[in-house]
CSV table of C-alpha atoms in Angstrom, one decimal:
chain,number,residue,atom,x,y,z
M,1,UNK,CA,-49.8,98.1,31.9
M,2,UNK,CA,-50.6,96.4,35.2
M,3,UNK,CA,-48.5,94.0,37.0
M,4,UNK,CA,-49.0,90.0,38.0
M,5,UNK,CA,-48.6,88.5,40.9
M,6,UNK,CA,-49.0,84.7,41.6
M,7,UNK,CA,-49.2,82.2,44.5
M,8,UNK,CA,-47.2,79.3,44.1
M,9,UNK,CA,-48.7,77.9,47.8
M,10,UNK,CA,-51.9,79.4,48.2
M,11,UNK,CA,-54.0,76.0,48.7
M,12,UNK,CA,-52.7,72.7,48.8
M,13,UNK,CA,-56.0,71.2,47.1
M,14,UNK,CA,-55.5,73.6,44.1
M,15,UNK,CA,-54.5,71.9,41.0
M,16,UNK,CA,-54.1,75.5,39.3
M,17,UNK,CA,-52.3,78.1,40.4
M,18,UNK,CA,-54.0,81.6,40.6
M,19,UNK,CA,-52.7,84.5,39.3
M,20,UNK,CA,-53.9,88.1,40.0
M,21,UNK,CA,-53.3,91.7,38.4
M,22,UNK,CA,-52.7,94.3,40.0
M,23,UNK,CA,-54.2,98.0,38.3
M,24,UNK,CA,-52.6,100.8,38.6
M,25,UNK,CA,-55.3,103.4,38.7
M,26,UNK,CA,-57.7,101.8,41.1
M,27,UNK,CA,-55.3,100.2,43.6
M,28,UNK,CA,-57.2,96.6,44.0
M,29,UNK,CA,-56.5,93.1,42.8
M,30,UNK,CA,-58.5,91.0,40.6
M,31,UNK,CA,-58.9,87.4,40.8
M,32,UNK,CA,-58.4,86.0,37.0
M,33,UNK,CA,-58.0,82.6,37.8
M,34,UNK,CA,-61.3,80.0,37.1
M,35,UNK,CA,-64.2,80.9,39.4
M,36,UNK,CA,-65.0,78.9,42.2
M,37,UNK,CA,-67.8,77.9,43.9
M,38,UNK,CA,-66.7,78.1,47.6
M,39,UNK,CA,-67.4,81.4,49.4
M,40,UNK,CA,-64.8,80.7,52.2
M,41,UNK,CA,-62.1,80.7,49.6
M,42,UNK,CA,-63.0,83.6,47.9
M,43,UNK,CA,-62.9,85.1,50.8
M,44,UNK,CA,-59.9,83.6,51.5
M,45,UNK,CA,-58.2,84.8,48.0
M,46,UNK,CA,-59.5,88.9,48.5
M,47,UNK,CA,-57.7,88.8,51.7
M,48,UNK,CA,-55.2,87.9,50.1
M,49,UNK,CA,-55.2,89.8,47.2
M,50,UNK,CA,-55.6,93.0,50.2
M,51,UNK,CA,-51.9,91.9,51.5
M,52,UNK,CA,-50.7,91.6,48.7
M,53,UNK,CA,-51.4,94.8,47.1
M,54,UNK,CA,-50.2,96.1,50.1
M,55,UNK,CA,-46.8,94.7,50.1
M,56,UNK,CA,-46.7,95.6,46.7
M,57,UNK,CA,-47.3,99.6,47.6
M,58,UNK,CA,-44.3,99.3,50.1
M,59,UNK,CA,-42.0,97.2,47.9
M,60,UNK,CA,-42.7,100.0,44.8
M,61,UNK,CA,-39.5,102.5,44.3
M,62,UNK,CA,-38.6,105.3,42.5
M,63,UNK,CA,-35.3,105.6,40.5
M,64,UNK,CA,-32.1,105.8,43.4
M,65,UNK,CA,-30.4,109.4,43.2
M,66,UNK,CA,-27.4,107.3,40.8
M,67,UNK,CA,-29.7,106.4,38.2
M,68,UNK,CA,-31.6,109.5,38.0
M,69,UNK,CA,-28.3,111.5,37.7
M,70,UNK,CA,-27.9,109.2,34.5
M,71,UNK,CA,-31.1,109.8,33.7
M,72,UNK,CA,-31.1,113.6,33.5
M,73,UNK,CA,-28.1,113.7,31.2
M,74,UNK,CA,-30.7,113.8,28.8
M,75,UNK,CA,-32.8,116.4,29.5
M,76,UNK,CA,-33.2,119.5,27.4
M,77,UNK,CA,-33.7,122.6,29.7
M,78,UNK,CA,-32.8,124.5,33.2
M,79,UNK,CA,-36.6,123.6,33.8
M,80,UNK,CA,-36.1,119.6,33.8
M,81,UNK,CA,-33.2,120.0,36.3
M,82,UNK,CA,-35.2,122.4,38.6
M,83,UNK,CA,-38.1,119.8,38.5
M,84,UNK,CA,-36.2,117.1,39.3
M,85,UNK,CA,-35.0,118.1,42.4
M,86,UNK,CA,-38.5,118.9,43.8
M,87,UNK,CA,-39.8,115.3,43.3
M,88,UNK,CA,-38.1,114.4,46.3
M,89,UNK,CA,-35.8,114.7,49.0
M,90,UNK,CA,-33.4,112.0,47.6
M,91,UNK,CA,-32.7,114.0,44.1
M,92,UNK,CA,-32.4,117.4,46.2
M,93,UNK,CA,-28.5,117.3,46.0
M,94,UNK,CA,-27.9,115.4,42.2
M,95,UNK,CA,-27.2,119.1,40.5
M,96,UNK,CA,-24.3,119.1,43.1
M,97,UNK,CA,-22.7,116.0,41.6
M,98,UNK,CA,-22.3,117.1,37.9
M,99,UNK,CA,-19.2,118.0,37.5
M,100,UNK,CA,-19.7,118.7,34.1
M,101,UNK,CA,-22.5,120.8,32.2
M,102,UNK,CA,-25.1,118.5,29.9
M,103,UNK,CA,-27.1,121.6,28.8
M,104,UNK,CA,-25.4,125.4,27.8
M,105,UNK,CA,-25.2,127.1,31.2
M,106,UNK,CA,-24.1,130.9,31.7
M,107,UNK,CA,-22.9,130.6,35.5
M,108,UNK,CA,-22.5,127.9,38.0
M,109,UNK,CA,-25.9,128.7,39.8
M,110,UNK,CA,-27.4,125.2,38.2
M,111,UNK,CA,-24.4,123.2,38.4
M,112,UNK,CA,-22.6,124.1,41.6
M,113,UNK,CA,-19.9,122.1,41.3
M,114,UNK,CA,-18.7,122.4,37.4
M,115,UNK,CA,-14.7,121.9,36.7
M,116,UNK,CA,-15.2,121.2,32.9
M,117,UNK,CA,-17.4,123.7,30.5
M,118,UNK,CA,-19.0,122.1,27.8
M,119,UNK,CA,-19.5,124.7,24.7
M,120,UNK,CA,-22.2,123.0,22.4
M,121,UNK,CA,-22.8,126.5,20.1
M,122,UNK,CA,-20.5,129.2,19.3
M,123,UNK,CA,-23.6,131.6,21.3
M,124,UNK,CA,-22.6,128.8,24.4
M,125,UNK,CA,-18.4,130.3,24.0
M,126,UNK,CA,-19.3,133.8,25.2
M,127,UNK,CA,-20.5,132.9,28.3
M,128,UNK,CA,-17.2,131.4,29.6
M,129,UNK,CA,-17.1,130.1,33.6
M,130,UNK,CA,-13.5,129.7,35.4
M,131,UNK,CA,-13.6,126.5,35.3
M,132,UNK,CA,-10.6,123.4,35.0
M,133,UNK,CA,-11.3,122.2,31.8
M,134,UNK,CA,-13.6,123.4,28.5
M,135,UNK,CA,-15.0,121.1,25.5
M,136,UNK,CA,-16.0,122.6,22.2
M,137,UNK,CA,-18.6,120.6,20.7
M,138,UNK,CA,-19.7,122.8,17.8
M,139,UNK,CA,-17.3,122.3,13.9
M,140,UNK,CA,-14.4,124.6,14.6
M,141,UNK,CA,-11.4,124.7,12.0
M,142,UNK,CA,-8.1,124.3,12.8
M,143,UNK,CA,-6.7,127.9,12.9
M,144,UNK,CA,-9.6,129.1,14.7
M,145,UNK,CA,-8.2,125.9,17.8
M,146,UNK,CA,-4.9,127.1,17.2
M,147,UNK,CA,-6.1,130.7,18.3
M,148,UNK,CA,-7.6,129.7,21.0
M,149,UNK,CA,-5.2,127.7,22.3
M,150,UNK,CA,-3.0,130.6,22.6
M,151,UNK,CA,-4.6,132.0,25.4
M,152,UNK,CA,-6.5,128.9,27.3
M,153,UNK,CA,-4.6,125.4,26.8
M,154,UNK,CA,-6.8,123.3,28.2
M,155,UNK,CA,-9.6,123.8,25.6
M,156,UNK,CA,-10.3,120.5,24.1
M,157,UNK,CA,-12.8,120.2,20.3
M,158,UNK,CA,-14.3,117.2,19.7
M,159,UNK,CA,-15.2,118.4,15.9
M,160,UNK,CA,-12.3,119.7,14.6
M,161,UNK,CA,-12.0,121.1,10.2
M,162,UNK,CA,-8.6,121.1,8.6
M,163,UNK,CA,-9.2,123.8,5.9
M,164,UNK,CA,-5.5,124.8,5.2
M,165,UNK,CA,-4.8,123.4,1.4
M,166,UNK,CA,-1.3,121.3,1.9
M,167,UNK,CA,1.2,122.8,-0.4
M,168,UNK,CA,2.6,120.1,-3.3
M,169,UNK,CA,6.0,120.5,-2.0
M,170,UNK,CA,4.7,118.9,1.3
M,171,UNK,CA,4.1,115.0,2.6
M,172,UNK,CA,0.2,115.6,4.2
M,173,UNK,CA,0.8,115.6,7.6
M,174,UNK,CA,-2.9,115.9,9.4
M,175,UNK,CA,-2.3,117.0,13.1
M,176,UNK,CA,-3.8,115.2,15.5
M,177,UNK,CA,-7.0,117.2,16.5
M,178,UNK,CA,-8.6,117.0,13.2
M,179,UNK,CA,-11.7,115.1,12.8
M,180,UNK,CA,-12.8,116.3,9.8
M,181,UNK,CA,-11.0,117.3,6.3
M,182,UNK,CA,-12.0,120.4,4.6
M,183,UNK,CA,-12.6,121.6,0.8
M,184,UNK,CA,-9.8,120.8,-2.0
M,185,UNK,CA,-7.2,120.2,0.7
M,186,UNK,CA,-4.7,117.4,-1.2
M,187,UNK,CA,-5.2,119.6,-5.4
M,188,UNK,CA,-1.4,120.8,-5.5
M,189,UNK,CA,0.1,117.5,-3.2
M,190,UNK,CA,2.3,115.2,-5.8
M,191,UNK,CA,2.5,111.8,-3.2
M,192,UNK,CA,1.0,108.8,-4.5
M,193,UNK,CA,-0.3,107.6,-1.8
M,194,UNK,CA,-2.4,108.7,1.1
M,195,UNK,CA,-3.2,106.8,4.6
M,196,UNK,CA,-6.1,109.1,6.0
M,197,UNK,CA,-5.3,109.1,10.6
M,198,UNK,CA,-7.6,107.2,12.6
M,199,UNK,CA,-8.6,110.1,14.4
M,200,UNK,CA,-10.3,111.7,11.1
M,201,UNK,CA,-14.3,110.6,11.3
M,202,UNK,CA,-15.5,112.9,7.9
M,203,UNK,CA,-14.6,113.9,4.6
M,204,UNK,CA,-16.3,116.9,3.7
M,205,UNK,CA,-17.7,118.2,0.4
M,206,UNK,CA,-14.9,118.5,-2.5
M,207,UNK,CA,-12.3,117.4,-0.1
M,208,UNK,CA,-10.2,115.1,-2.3
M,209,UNK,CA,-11.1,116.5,-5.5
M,210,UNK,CA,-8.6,116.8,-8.5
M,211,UNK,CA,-6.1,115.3,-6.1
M,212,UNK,CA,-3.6,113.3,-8.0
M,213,UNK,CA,-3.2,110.1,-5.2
M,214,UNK,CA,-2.9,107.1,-7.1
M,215,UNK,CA,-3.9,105.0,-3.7
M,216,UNK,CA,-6.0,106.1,-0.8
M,217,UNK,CA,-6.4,104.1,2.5
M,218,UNK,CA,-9.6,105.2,5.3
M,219,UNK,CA,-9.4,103.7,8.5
M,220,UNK,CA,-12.4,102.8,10.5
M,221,UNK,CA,-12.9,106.2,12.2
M,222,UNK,CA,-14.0,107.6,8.8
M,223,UNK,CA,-18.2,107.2,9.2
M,224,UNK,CA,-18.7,110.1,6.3
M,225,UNK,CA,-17.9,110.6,2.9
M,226,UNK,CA,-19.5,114.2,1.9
M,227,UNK,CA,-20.6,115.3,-1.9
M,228,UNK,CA,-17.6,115.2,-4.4
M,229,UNK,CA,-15.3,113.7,-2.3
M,230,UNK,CA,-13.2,112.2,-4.8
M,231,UNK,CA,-14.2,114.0,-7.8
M,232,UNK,CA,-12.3,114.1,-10.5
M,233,UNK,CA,-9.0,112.6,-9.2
M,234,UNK,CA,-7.7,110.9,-12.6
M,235,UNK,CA,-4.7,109.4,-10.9
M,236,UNK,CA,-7.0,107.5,-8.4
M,237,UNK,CA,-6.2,103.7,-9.2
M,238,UNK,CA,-7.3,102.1,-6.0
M,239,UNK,CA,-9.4,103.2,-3.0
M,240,UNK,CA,-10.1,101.3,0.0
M,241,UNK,CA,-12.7,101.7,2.5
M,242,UNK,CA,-14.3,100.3,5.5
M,243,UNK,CA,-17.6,98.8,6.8
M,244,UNK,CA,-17.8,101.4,9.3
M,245,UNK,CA,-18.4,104.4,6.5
M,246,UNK,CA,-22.7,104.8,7.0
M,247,UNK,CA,-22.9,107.9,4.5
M,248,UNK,CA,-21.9,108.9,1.3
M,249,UNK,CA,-22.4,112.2,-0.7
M,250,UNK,CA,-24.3,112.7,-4.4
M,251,UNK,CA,-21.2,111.8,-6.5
M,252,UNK,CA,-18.6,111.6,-4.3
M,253,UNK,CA,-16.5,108.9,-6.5
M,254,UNK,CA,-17.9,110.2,-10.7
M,255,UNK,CA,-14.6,111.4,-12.2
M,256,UNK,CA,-12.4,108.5,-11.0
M,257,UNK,CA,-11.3,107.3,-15.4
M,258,UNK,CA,-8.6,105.4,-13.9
M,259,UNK,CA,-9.8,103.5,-11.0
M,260,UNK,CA,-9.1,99.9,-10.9
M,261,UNK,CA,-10.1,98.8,-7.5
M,262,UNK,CA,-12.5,99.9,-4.6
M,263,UNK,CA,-12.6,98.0,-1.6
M,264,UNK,CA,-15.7,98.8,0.1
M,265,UNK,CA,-16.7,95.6,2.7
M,266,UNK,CA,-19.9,94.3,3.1
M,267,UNK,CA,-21.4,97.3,0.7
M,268,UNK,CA,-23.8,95.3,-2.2
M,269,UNK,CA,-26.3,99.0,-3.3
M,270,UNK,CA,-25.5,102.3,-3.3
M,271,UNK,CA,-28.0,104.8,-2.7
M,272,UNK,CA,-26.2,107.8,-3.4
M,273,UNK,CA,-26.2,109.4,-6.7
M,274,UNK,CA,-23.4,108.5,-9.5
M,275,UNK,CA,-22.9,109.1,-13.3
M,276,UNK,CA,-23.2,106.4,-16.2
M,277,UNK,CA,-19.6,105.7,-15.7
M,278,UNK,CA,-19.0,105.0,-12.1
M,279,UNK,CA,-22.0,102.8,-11.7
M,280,UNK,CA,-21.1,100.7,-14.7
M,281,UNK,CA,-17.7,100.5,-12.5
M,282,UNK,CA,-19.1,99.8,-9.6
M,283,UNK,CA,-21.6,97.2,-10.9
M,284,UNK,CA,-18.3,95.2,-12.2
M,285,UNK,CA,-17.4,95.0,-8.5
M,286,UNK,CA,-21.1,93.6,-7.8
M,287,UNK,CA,-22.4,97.0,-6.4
M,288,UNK,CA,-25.6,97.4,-7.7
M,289,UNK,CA,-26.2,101.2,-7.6
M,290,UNK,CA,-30.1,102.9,-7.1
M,291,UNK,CA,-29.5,106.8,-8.7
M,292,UNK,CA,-27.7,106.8,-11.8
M,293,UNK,CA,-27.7,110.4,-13.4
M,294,UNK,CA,-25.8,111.2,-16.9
M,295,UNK,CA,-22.8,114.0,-16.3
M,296,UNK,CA,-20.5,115.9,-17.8
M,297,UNK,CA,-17.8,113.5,-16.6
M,298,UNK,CA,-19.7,110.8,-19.1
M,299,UNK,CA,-19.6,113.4,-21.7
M,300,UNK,CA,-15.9,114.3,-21.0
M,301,UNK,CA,-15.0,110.9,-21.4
M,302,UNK,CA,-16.4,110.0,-24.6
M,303,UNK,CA,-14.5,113.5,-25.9
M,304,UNK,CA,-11.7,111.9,-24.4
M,305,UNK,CA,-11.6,108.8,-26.1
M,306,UNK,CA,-13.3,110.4,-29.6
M,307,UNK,CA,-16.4,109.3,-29.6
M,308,UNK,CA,-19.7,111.5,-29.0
M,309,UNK,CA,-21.8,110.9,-26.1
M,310,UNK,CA,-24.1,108.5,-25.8
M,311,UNK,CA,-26.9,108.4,-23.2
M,312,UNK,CA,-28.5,105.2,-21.9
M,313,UNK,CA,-31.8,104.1,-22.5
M,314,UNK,CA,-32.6,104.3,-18.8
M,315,UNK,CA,-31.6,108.2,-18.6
M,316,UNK,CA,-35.0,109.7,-18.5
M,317,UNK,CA,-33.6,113.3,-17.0
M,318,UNK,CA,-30.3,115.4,-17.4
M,319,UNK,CA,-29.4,117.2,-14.8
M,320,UNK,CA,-26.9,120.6,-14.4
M,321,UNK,CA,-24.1,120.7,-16.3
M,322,UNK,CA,-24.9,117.8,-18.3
M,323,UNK,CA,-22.9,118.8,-21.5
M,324,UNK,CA,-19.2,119.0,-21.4
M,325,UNK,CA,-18.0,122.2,-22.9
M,326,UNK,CA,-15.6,120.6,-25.2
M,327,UNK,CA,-18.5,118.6,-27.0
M,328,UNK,CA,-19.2,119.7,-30.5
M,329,UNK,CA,-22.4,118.1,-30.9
M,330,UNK,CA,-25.0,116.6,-28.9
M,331,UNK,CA,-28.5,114.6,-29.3
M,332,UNK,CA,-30.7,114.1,-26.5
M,333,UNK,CA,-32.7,111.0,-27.3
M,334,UNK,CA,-36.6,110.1,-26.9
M,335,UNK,CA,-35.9,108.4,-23.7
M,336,UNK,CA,-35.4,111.8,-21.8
M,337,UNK,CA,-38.3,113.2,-20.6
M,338,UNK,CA,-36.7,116.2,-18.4
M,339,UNK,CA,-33.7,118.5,-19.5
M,340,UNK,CA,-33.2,120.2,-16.3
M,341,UNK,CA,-32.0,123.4,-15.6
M,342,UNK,CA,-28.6,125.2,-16.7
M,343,UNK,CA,-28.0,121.8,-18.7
M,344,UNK,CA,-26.2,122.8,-21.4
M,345,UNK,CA,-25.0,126.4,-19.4
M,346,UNK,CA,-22.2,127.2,-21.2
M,347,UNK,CA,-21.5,124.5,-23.4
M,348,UNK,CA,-19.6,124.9,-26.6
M,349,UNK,CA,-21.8,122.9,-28.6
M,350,UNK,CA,-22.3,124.0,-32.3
M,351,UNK,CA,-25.4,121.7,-32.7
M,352,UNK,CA,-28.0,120.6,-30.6
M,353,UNK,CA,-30.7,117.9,-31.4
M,354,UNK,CA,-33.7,116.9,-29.1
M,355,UNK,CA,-35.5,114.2,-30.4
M,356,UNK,CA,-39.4,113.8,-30.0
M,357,UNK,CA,-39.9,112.7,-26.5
M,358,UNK,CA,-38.7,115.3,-23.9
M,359,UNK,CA,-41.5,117.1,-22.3
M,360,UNK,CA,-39.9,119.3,-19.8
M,361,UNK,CA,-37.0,121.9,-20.5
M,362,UNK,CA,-35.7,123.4,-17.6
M,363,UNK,CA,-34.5,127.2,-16.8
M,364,UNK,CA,-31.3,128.8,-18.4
M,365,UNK,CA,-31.4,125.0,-20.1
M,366,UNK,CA,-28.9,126.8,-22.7
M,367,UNK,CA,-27.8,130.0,-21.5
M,368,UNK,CA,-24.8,131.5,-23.0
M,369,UNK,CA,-23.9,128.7,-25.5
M,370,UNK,CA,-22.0,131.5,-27.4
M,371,UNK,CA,-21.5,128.5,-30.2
M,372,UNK,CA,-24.5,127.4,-30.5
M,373,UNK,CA,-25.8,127.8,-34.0
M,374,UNK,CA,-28.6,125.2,-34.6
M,375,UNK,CA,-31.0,123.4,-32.4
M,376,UNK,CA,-34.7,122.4,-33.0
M,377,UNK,CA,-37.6,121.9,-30.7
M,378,UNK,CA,-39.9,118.6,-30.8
M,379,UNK,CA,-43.6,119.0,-30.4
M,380,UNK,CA,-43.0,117.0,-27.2
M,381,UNK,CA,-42.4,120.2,-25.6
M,382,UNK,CA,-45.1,122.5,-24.8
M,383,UNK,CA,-43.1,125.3,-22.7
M,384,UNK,CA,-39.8,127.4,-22.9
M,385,UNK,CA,-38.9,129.5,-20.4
M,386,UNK,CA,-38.6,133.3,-21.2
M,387,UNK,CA,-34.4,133.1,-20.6
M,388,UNK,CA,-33.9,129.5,-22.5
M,389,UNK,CA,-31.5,131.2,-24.9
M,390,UNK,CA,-30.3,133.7,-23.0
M,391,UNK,CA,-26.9,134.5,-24.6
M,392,UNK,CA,-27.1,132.4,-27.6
M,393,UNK,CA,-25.7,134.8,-30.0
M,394,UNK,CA,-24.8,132.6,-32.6
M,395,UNK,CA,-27.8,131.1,-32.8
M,396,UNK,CA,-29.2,131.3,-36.6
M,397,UNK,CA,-31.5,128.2,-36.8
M,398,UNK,CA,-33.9,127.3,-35.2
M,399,UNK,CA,-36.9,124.1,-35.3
M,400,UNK,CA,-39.6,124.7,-34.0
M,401,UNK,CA,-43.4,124.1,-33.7
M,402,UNK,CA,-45.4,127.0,-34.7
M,403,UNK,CA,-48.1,126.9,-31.7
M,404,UNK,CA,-45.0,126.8,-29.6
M,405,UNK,CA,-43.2,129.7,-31.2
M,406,UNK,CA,-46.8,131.8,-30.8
M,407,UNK,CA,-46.4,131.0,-26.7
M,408,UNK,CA,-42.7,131.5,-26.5
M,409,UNK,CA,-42.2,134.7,-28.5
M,410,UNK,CA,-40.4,136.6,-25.9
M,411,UNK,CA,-38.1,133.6,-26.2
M,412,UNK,CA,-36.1,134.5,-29.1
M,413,UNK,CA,-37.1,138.5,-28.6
M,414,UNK,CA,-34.0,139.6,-28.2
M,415,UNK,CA,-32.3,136.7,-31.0
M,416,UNK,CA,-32.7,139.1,-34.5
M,417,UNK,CA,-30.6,136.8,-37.1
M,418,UNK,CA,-32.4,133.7,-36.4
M,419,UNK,CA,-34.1,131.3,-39.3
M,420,UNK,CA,-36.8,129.4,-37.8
M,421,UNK,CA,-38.2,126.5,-39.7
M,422,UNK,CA,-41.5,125.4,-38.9
C-alpha cells in the first residue's frame, strides 16, 4: 500500500491542502490534490514532491537488531536463522544473543551462546548439549520426570501426566509438576471432596471416571476437560468450574444420576456431545446443549428406577453401546432413522422391536446378544450387513421382509433354528 505525505505550509494562497502518495514500485510522487491551472506551481509542487521522496528514502528503516531478535523467535528452520543474518550487517551477531534454542538444534554451531536446551520432541532429547538448564516441552508422565531427574536436576517439563492411580487408602496429593491428570486416577479414592492444584491445566480422557467425590472444585488453570472426564461418578453431587475452561470432551459429564449443581460461569450452549439425561440437567441450569445422543447411561437409568427406556422424539440415531445390558426389552421408535454400529453389542435383551422408520442398521448392530430370541425387521430397511447377528444363538424368531431376506441370506447362514415370519 503506498504511503501519504502532506504539506501543511506549502503555499499561503492555498485554501486546500495537498496531499501526495508515494508508490513503492516506481519511486515517484503523485500529485492527488485538485489540478491547477498555474505551470509555475506545478513546477513548484514536482520539486517538491522530488525532496520529498528523497527524504522519505533516507528516513525509511529496517527492523533494529532488538526487534528482529523478537521477530525470529518465530521462525520454523536453521534456514530462516541463516538468512537472517545475511540481510545485513546489523543482524550479523543476533544468533549470538539467544541464549536459549527456539527451534530443535543438535549442537551449539547455530546458537553460540545456548545455556538452556529446549526439547520440543522426544527425537529433540537424544541430541543433548552441556548446557545450564533443559526444558521438556513434549507430554511426559510423571515417572518418566522422576527418572530423569535422577541423573540431571535441572530438567524442567512444562507438560507434565500424572498416570499413577491414587490408592483409596490415600488423601490425593498431586505433586507440583503435574499439569495434566491421567486415565481413572481418583476409582479406588473414598474422600468426598476434591480441590484440583492450580498448577493442573488438563483433564484427560476417563480421568475422573467412577470416582466416588461427592464435590469437585477446578481452579482457573484447568483450560481442558478431555472425553469421559466425569463419567459415571454416582456420588458427584456438585461440580464447579471456571470461565477459563475453552474445551470439553464428547460426554465428559453423562453418568453424573446424582448431580445437583454445576457451576460453570458465563457458559449458556454446550457444543460437546451428552446423553438424554445430562442435557435435560443441564437445560434446568439454562445450558442449552447442541448434540444430544441417547446412551446406555439413559437406558441404565430407566432400569434403575423400573421403567423401560424411552427415547425422545428428537433421537433420530443410536450410537455404540446404546442398550444397557441389563435391559430386557427394547423398541426403537419411527423417529430413528440410524442404528449405528455395535448398538446393541452385547446386550442382554430377550426382545427387540424396530418400528417402521429406521433406514440404516449399522455393523455388528447386534453381535453376540446371546439372549436375544425375537426381533423383526421393518421394510424401512433395505440392508443388513453380512455379521448383524453374529453370535445370536438364541435367536428363534425372526420378522422380516421377504425381498430383504432374499438380499441378506448369508445373514442368518449360520442361524439354523430360526422361525422367520414374513
Amino acid at each position: 500500500m503506498g504511503n501519504l505525505f502532506s504539506s501543511n505550509n506549502y503555499s499561503s494562497n492555498e485554501t486546500t491542502t495537498p496531499t501526495y502518495v508515494y508508490q513503492n514500485t516506481e519511486k515517484t510522487l503523485f500529485d492527488v490534490s485538485s489540478e491547477t491551472e498555474d505551470d509555475s506551481e506545478e513546477e513548484d509542487k514536482s520539486r517538491y514532491n522530488e525532496l520529498e521522496a528523497k527524504k522519505y528514502l533516507k528516513t525509511e528503516k529496517r527492523l533494529d537488531r532488538y526487534s528482529m531478535m523478537i521477530v525470529s523467535k518465530y521462525f520454523k528452520t536453521k534456514e530462516d536463522y541463516l538468512n537472517m543474518i545475511t540481510v545485513c550487517k546489523d543482524y550479523q551477531y543476533i544468533l549470538d544473543q539467544f541464549h536459549y534454542n527456539p527451534i530443535p538444534v543438535k549442537n551449539k554451531a547455530l546458537f553460540p551462546q545456548l545455556e538452556t536446551q529446549h526439547f520440543y520432541t522426544q527425537t529433540d532429547f537424544k541430541y543433548q548439549v552441556e548446557v545450564s538448564h533443559k526444558v521438556i516441552w513434549y507430554p511426559l508422565y510423571y515417572t518418566d520426570l522422576m527418572i530423569l531427574k535422577k541423573t540431571d536436576n535441572t530438567i524442567l517439563a512444562k507438560k507434565v501426566i500424572y498416570n499413577e492411580a491414587f490408592n483409596y487408602r490415600v488423601t490425593p496429593l498431586i505433586p507440583k509438576e503435574v499439569t495434566s491428570l491421567g486415565t481413572r486416577l481418583f476409582t479406588e479414592v473414598r474422600c468426598k471432596e476434591m480441590t484440583v492444584p492450580s498448577q493442573v491445566t488438563s483433564l484427560l480422557c476417563q480421568c475422573f471416571t467412577g470416582c466416588h467425590f461427592q464435590t469437585i472444585i477446578l481452579p482457573p488453570s484447568v483450560i481442558r476437560i478431555e472425553d469421559y472426564c466425569f463419567y459415571q461418578c454416582n456420588d458427584l453431587k456438585e461440580l464447579e468450574m471456571t470461565p477459563s475452561v475453552n474445551t470439553l470432551g464428547q460426554h465428559w459429564i453423562d453418568g453424573c444420576y446424582s448431580l445437583t449443581q454445576i457451576h460453570i460461569p458465563n457458559c449458556r450452549t454446550f457444543f460437546a456431545k451428552v446423553d438424554v439425561f445430562t442435557s435435560r440437567f443441564l437445560e434446568d441450569q439454562n445450558i442449552h446443549c447442541e448434540e444430544i445422543e441417547f446412551s446406555d447411561n439413559d437406558c441404565a437409568l430407566r432400569q434403575r428406577n423400573h421403567v423401560s427406556p424411552v427415547i425422545p422424539t428428537f433421537i433420530t440415531k443410536l450410537e455404540e453401546f446404546t442398550c444397557s445390558p441389563a435391559i430386557n426389552s427394547f423398541t426403537v421408535p419411527k423417529n430413528v432413522i440410524v442404528i449405528g454400529e455395535k448398538a446393541f453389542s452385547s446386550s442382554r435383551a430377550t426382545k427387540i422391536v424396530i418400528e417402521n422408520g429406521v433406514k440404516k442398521i449399522g455393523r455388528k448392530c447386534f453381535e453376540r446378544c446371546s439372549w436375544l430370541k425375537e426381533i423383526n425387521f421393518p421394510s424401512s430397511v433395505d440392508k443388513l450387513h453380512r455379521d448383524c447377528l453374529r453370535g445370536c444363538t438364541a435367536l428363534t424368531r425372526v420378522a422380516i421382509q421377504r425381498d430383504l431376506f432374499e438380499k441378506s441370506k448369508n445373514v442368518f447362514a449360520n442361524l439354523q433354528t430360526i422361525n422367520f415370519i414374513f
